[in-house]
Amino acid sequence: NPKKSNGSRDEAVQFSPKDLEAVSQIARDQDPMRLIVNSVCPAIWGQELVKLALCLAVFGGTPEKPDAAEDRNKLSVRSDPHVLVVGEP
């Protein structure tokens, strides 16, 4: 669990050794996408292709650039993903 010491925006986030080990373990995995897909709705068996599509929609998207007149330090963000899943309930 990342923690900030006093909530200041300028402070770095600190991770515990357990958190860092978990990230390292995922980085060493041969197929990290499998971990992500299997984390989506784990109670629903199968449907890996649908789950993969949802993951790609959430993590993908087209970037929205801030206007040049706005603050140059503003983060660029992704546009909202739109997903339509059709099938049997």
PDB file of C-alpha atoms in Angstrom:
ATOM      1  CA  ASN A   1       0.000   0.000   0.000  1.00  0.00           C
ATOM      2  CA  PRO A   2       1.638   3.249  -1.122  1.00  0.00           C
ATOM      3  CA  LYS A   3       1.708   5.893   1.583  1.00  0.00           C
ATOM      4  CA  LYS A   4       2.412   9.605   1.738  1.00  0.00           C
ATOM      5  CA  SER A   5       3.780  10.946   4.970  1.00  0.00           C
ATOM      6  CA  ASN A   6       1.786  14.195   5.155  1.00  0.00           C
ATOM      7  CA  GLY A   7      -0.400  14.359   2.038  1.00  0.00           C
ATOM      8  CA  SER A   8       1.709  16.950   0.236  1.00  0.00           C
ATOM      9  CA  ARG A   9       1.585  16.748  -3.571  1.00  0.00           C
ATOM     10  CA  ASP A  10       5.326  17.388  -3.795  1.00  0.00           C
ATOM     11  CA  GLU A  11       6.351  14.385  -1.708  1.00  0.00           C
ATOM     12  CA  ALA A  12       7.280  11.078  -3.268  1.00  0.00           C
ATOM     13  CA  VAL A  13       5.094   8.037  -2.725  1.00  0.00           C
ATOM     14  CA  GLN A  14       6.755   5.419  -0.537  1.00  0.00           C
ATOM     15  CA  PHE A  15       6.233   1.713  -1.173  1.00  0.00           C
ATOM     16  CA  SER A  16       6.767  -1.071   1.318  1.00  0.00           C
ATOM     17  CA  PRO A  17       9.232  -3.885   0.575  1.00  0.00           C
ATOM     18  CA  LYS A  18       6.227  -6.207   0.151  1.00  0.00           C
ATOM     19  CA  ASP A  19       4.774  -3.901  -2.542  1.00  0.00           C
ATOM     20  CA  LEU A  20       8.107  -3.695  -4.363  1.00  0.00           C
ATOM     21  CA  GLU A  21       8.469  -7.489  -4.307  1.00  0.00           C
ATOM     22  CA  ALA A  22       4.964  -7.881  -5.780  1.00  0.00           C
ATOM     23  CA  VAL A  23       5.828  -5.502  -8.632  1.00  0.00           C
ATOM     24  CA  SER A  24       9.124  -7.316  -9.237  1.00  0.00           C
ATOM     25  CA  GLN A  25       7.322 -10.650  -9.374  1.00  0.00           C
ATOM     26  CA  ILE A  26       4.883  -9.323 -11.989  1.00  0.00           C
ATOM     27  CA  ALA A  27       7.785  -7.875 -13.998  1.00  0.00           C
ATOM     28  CA  ARG A  28       9.486 -11.290 -14.066  1.00  0.00           C
ATOM     29  CA  ASP A  29       6.305 -13.028 -15.256  1.00  0.00           C
ATOM     30  CA  GLN A  30       6.476 -14.289 -18.849  1.00  0.00           C
ATOM     31  CA  ASP A  31       2.873 -13.229 -19.584  1.00  0.00           C
ATOM     32  CA  PRO A  32       1.824 -10.227 -17.459  1.00  0.00           C
ATOM     33  CA  MET A  33      -1.224  -9.637 -19.673  1.00  0.00           C
ATOM     34  CA  ARG A  34      -2.580 -13.018 -18.490  1.00  0.00           C
ATOM     35  CA  LEU A  35      -2.428 -11.749 -14.903  1.00  0.00           C
ATOM     36  CA  ILE A  36      -4.360  -8.633 -15.834  1.00  0.00           C
ATOM     37  CA  VAL A  37      -6.986 -10.516 -17.860  1.00  0.00           C
ATOM     38  CA  ASN A  38      -7.467 -13.089 -15.087  1.00  0.00           C
ATOM     39  CA  SER A  39      -7.950 -10.242 -12.587  1.00  0.00           C
ATOM     40  CA  VAL A  40     -10.998  -8.932 -14.470  1.00  0.00           C
ATOM     41  CA  CYS A  41     -14.192 -10.487 -13.088  1.00  0.00           C
ATOM     42  CA  PRO A  42     -12.476 -13.580 -11.643  1.00  0.00           C
ATOM     43  CA  ALA A  43     -15.878 -15.074 -10.738  1.00  0.00           C
ATOM     44  CA  ILE A  44     -16.691 -15.374 -14.467  1.00  0.00           C
ATOM     45  CA  TRP A  45     -14.981 -18.421 -15.950  1.00  0.00           C
ATOM     46  CA  GLY A  46     -13.652 -18.253 -19.486  1.00  0.00           C
ATOM     47  CA  GLN A  47     -14.421 -15.326 -21.756  1.00  0.00           C
ATOM     48  CA  GLU A  48     -10.723 -14.420 -21.918  1.00  0.00           C
ATOM     49  CA  LEU A  49     -11.172 -12.655 -25.261  1.00  0.00           C
ATOM     50  CA  VAL A  50     -13.956 -10.443 -23.872  1.00  0.00           C
ATOM     51  CA  LYS A  51     -11.917  -9.717 -20.748  1.00  0.00           C
ATOM     52  CA  LEU A  52      -8.887  -8.873 -22.897  1.00  0.00           C
ATOM     53  CA  ALA A  53     -10.990  -6.475 -24.971  1.00  0.00           C
ATOM     54  CA  LEU A  54     -12.212  -4.744 -21.800  1.00  0.00           C
ATOM     55  CA  CYS A  55      -8.639  -4.423 -20.509  1.00  0.00           C
ATOM     56  CA  LEU A  56      -7.437  -2.952 -23.788  1.00  0.00           C
ATOM     57  CA  ALA A  57     -10.346  -0.502 -23.815  1.00  0.00           C
ATOM     58  CA  VAL A  58      -9.573   0.634 -20.265  1.00  0.00           C
ATOM     59  CA  PHE A  59      -5.805   0.923 -20.760  1.00  0.00           C
ATOM     60  CA  GLY A  60      -5.940   2.107 -24.366  1.00  0.00           C
ATOM     61  CA  GLY A  61      -7.807   5.017 -25.835  1.00  0.00           C
ATOM     62  CA  THR A  62      -6.800   8.167 -27.587  1.00  0.00           C
ATOM     63  CA  PRO A  63      -4.948  10.811 -25.607  1.00  0.00           C
ATOM     64  CA  GLU A  64      -6.564  14.160 -24.986  1.00  0.00           C
ATOM     65  CA  LYS A  65      -3.972  16.907 -25.067  1.00  0.00           C
ATOM     66  CA  PRO A  66      -4.494  20.006 -22.956  1.00  0.00           C
ATOM     67  CA  ASP A  67      -4.886  23.229 -24.918  1.00  0.00           C
ATOM     68  CA  ALA A  68      -1.669  25.113 -25.571  1.00  0.00           C
ATOM     69  CA  ALA A  69      -3.187  28.136 -23.819  1.00  0.00           C
ATOM     70  CA  GLU A  70      -3.643  26.063 -20.657  1.00  0.00           C
ATOM     71  CA  ASP A  71      -0.939  25.235 -18.146  1.00  0.00           C
ATOM     72  CA  ARG A  72       1.917  23.360 -19.846  1.00  0.00           C
ATOM     73  CA  ASN A  73       2.456  21.260 -16.711  1.00  0.00           C
ATOM     74  CA  LYS A  74      -1.031  19.785 -16.890  1.00  0.00           C
ATOM     75  CA  LEU A  75      -1.188  16.017 -17.371  1.00  0.00           C
ATOM     76  CA  SER A  76      -2.572  14.689 -20.595  1.00  0.00           C
ATOM     77  CA  VAL A  77      -5.432  12.254 -20.081  1.00  0.00           C
ATOM     78  CA  ARG A  78      -7.117   9.550 -22.123  1.00  0.00           C
ATOM     79  CA  SER A  79     -10.561  10.025 -23.516  1.00  0.00           C
ATOM     80  CA  ASP A  80     -13.377   7.972 -22.030  1.00  0.00           C
ATOM     81  CA  PRO A  81     -13.466   4.390 -23.329  1.00  0.00           C
ATOM     82  CA  HIS A  82     -16.682   3.261 -24.976  1.00  0.00           C
ATOM     83  CA  VAL A  83     -17.332  -0.492 -24.944  1.00  0.00           C
ATOM     84  CA  LEU A  84     -20.384  -2.409 -26.119  1.00  0.00           C
ATOM     85  CA  VAL A  85     -20.490  -6.083 -25.089  1.00  0.00           C
ATOM     86  CA  VAL A  86     -23.197  -8.066 -26.859  1.00  0.00           C
ATOM     87  CA  GLY A  87     -24.103 -11.621 -25.976  1.00  0.00           C
ATOM     88  CA  GLU A  88     -26.236 -13.845 -23.839  1.00  0.00           C
ATOM     89  CA  PRO A  89     -26.837 -12.651 -20.292  1.00  0.00           C
TER      90      PRO A  89
END
